Coordinates of C-alpha atoms in Angstrom, one line a residue:
M421 CA 14.3 16.5 2.1
R422 CA 15.5 13.4 0.0
T423 CA 14.9 10.3 2.1
L424 CA 16.7 7.2 1.3
H425 CA 14.7 4.0 2.1
R426 CA 17.0 1.1 2.7
A427 CA 16.0 -2.8 2.9
A428 CA 17.6 -5.8 3.0
L429 CA 16.1 -6.8 0.0
L430 CA 14.5 -4.3 -3.0
V431 CA 12.5 -5.8 -5.6
A432 CA 12.0 -2.6 -7.8
D433 CA 10.3 -4.7 -10.5
P434 CA 9.2 -8.4 -9.9
A435 CA 10.6 -9.1 -13.6
A436 CA 13.8 -8.2 -12.7
P437 CA 16.4 -9.5 -10.1
P438 CA 16.0 -8.3 -6.6
V439 CA 19.0 -6.1 -5.1
P440 CA 20.4 -7.3 -1.6
D441 CA 20.8 -4.2 0.8
G442 CA 19.0 -2.2 -1.6
A443 CA 17.3 1.3 -1.4
V444 CA 15.0 4.0 -2.9
L445 CA 15.9 7.6 -3.0
V446 CA 12.7 9.7 -2.8
D447 CA 12.7 13.3 -3.8
G448 CA 9.0 14.8 -3.0
D449 CA 6.8 12.4 -4.3
R450 CA 9.0 10.9 -7.0
V451 CA 11.6 8.0 -7.1
A452 CA 15.0 9.7 -7.8
A453 CA 17.3 6.9 -7.8
L454 CA 17.1 2.9 -7.1
G455 CA 20.2 0.4 -6.4
R456 CA 22.5 -0.7 -4.0
Y457 CA 22.3 1.3 -0.6
G458 CA 26.0 2.0 -0.5
D459 CA 26.2 3.3 -3.9
L460 CA 23.0 5.8 -3.4
A461 CA 24.1 6.8 0.0
A462 CA 27.7 7.9 -1.4
A463 CA 26.2 9.7 -4.2
D464 CA 23.6 11.6 -1.8
P465 CA 25.1 11.7 1.8
G466 CA 22.8 14.5 2.9
A467 CA 19.8 12.4 2.4
R468 CA 17.4 11.2 5.5
V469 CA 17.9 7.3 5.8
R470 CA 14.8 5.1 6.8
D471 CA 16.2 1.6 7.5
W472 CA 13.5 -1.3 6.9
P473 CA 13.9 -4.7 7.8
G474 CA 12.7 -7.1 5.3
L475 CA 11.3 -6.6 1.6
L476 CA 10.7 -3.6 -0.5
V477 CA 8.4 -4.0 -3.2
P478 CA 6.1 -1.4 -5.3
G479 CA 2.7 -0.7 -3.9
L480 CA 0.1 -3.3 -4.5
A481 CA -3.3 -3.2 -6.4
N482 CA -6.4 -4.4 -4.8
P483 CA -8.7 -5.7 -7.7
A484 CA -11.8 -5.7 -4.9
G485 CA -11.7 -2.1 -4.4
A486 CA -15.5 -1.6 -5.4
R487 CA -16.6 -4.4 -3.6
L488 CA -15.0 -3.8 -0.5
L489 CA -15.5 -0.1 0.0
E490 CA -19.1 0.1 -1.3
G491 CA -20.5 -3.5 -0.6
R492 CA -18.9 -4.0 2.7
Y493 CA -18.9 -2.3 6.2
H494 CA -15.6 -1.5 8.0
P495 CA -16.6 -1.2 11.5
D496 CA -15.2 1.7 13.6
P497 CA -12.9 0.0 16.6
R498 CA -15.2 1.7 19.1
E499 CA -18.0 -0.6 17.8
E500 CA -15.9 -3.9 18.8
L501 CA -17.1 -5.5 15.7
G502 CA -13.6 -6.5 14.8
A503 CA -11.2 -5.3 11.9
E504 CA -12.8 -7.3 9.0
P505 CA -15.1 -5.9 6.4
L506 CA -18.7 -7.1 7.2
D507 CA -21.6 -7.7 4.7
V508 CA -24.3 -5.8 6.4
P509 CA -26.6 -3.0 5.5
V510 CA -24.9 0.5 5.6
S511 CA -26.7 4.0 5.7
E512 CA -25.5 6.8 3.5
E513 CA -24.4 8.5 6.6
Q514 CA -22.0 5.6 7.6
R515 CA -20.6 5.0 3.9
G516 CA -18.1 7.8 4.2
G517 CA -16.5 6.7 7.3
S518 CA -16.6 3.0 6.7
A519 CA -15.0 3.7 3.3
R520 CA -12.1 6.0 5.0
R521 CA -11.5 3.0 7.3
G522 CA -11.4 0.4 4.8
L523 CA -8.9 2.6 2.8
Q524 CA -6.5 3.1 5.7
R525 CA -6.9 -1.1 6.4
M526 CA -5.9 -1.4 2.8
L527 CA -2.7 0.8 3.3
G528 CA -1.8 -1.6 6.1
H529 CA -1.7 -4.2 3.3
G530 CA 0.7 -2.4 1.1
T531 CA -2.0 -1.3 -1.2
T532 CA -1.5 1.8 -3.3
A533 CA -4.2 1.5 -5.9
V534 CA -7.7 0.3 -5.8
A535 CA -10.1 -1.1 -8.7
G536 CA -13.4 0.5 -9.0
P537 CA -15.8 1.5 -10.7
F538 CA -17.1 3.6 -7.4
T539 CA -20.4 4.6 -7.9
L540 CA -21.5 6.1 -4.5
P541 CA -20.2 9.9 -4.1
A542 CA -19.0 9.2 -0.4
V543 CA -16.7 6.3 -1.7
R544 CA -15.7 8.4 -4.6
T545 CA -14.6 11.4 -2.4
A546 CA -13.0 8.8 0.1
V547 CA -10.7 7.4 -2.7
A548 CA -9.9 10.7 -4.1
R549 CA -8.8 12.1 -0.7
S550 CA -6.7 9.2 0.4
G551 CA -4.4 9.5 -2.5
L552 CA -4.6 6.0 -3.6
A553 CA -5.0 5.5 -7.6
A554 CA -8.2 4.5 -8.8
L555 CA -8.2 1.9 -11.3
P556 CA -10.6 0.6 -13.8
G557 CA -12.0 -3.0 -12.6
D558 CA -14.7 -5.5 -13.1
G559 CA -16.3 -5.7 -9.7
A560 CA -13.8 -8.5 -8.5
D561 CA -14.6 -10.0 -5.1
G562 CA -11.8 -10.5 -2.3
G563 CA -10.4 -9.1 0.7
L564 CA -8.1 -6.8 2.1
D565 CA -5.1 -8.6 1.1
P566 CA -4.1 -8.1 -2.5
L567 CA -1.7 -11.1 -2.6
A568 CA -4.3 -13.3 -1.7
G569 CA -4.4 -16.1 -4.6
R570 CA -2.0 -14.1 -6.8
P571 CA 1.5 -13.7 -7.2
L572 CA 3.7 -10.6 -6.5
A573 CA 4.1 -9.8 -10.2
Q574 CA 0.4 -9.8 -10.8
A575 CA -0.6 -7.9 -7.4
V576 CA 2.2 -5.0 -8.2
H577 CA 0.6 -1.7 -9.3
R578 CA 3.4 -0.7 -11.3
P579 CA 6.9 -1.2 -11.0
L580 CA 9.3 1.3 -9.3
A581 CA 11.4 3.6 -11.7
V582 CA 13.4 6.6 -11.7
G583 CA 10.7 9.4 -12.3
A584 CA 7.8 7.3 -11.2
P585 CA 5.6 8.1 -8.1
A586 CA 7.2 6.9 -4.9
D587 CA 4.5 4.5 -4.1
F588 CA 5.9 1.3 -2.4
A589 CA 5.9 -1.0 0.6
V590 CA 7.7 -2.8 3.0
F591 CA 7.2 -6.4 4.4
A592 CA 8.5 -8.5 7.0
A593 CA 9.6 -11.3 4.7
G594 CA 13.1 -12.5 3.3
S595 CA 12.0 -13.2 -0.1
V596 CA 9.3 -12.8 -2.6
E597 CA 8.2 -16.4 -2.1
E598 CA 8.1 -15.8 1.4
L599 CA 6.0 -12.6 1.0
E600 CA 3.6 -14.6 -1.4
A601 CA 3.2 -17.2 1.1
A602 CA 2.7 -15.2 4.1
G603 CA 0.7 -12.6 2.6
A604 CA 0.4 -8.7 2.8
G605 CA -0.7 -8.9 6.1
C606 CA 2.9 -8.8 6.9
C607 CA 3.0 -5.4 5.9
L608 CA 5.5 -3.1 8.1
A609 CA 5.2 0.3 6.2
T610 CA 3.2 1.8 3.0
V611 CA 4.6 5.0 1.4
L612 CA 2.2 6.9 -1.2
A613 CA 3.7 9.7 -3.0
G614 CA 6.8 9.8 -1.0
R615 CA 4.7 10.1 2.1
L616 CA 4.8 7.4 5.0
V617 CA 1.2 6.7 5.3
Y618 CA 1.3 3.4 7.3
R619 CA 3.5 2.1 9.7
R620 CA 3.0 -1.0 11.7
R621 CA 3.3 0.2 15.4

């Protein structure tokens, strides 16, 4: 079924003007159309509609993926150690679960791509199974927020385009400037390959 994701403001490409009351039409795992909601809804009246408040942007790339997944420990909530990645020794048995939790937390920040290289088998497996794109990287340091210290244009993995993968995120922000000031912690939802993989409760 085709799904029309409607947002108060659509930023399909940070280099192009935003579209007020914009929408992304998703067919399977691809973007089928982009533009004003009214135009897309009229052209495809049978599409299911998801209404999102705020700003819809392309998925973000986290440049610190390797450090976060291979060099930090993402605690299980049952451990009562908080949600932030910890710099503590991790056994091989713990590494896979830590990486899966880390990837889930990244999705909660609008991340759809992570930078490697990933050298640990358990982490490579977790990244491959997550569906997030694995990008080349230089082992950059950083946290879960891919917008920390970077403008949106530098944090976007790839602009949304017709025929491209339907990877995007929705944020509780009214403008690009508001999003950059608030950071990706205001993520409301993340869509990866057309699937809703994160939604704030």
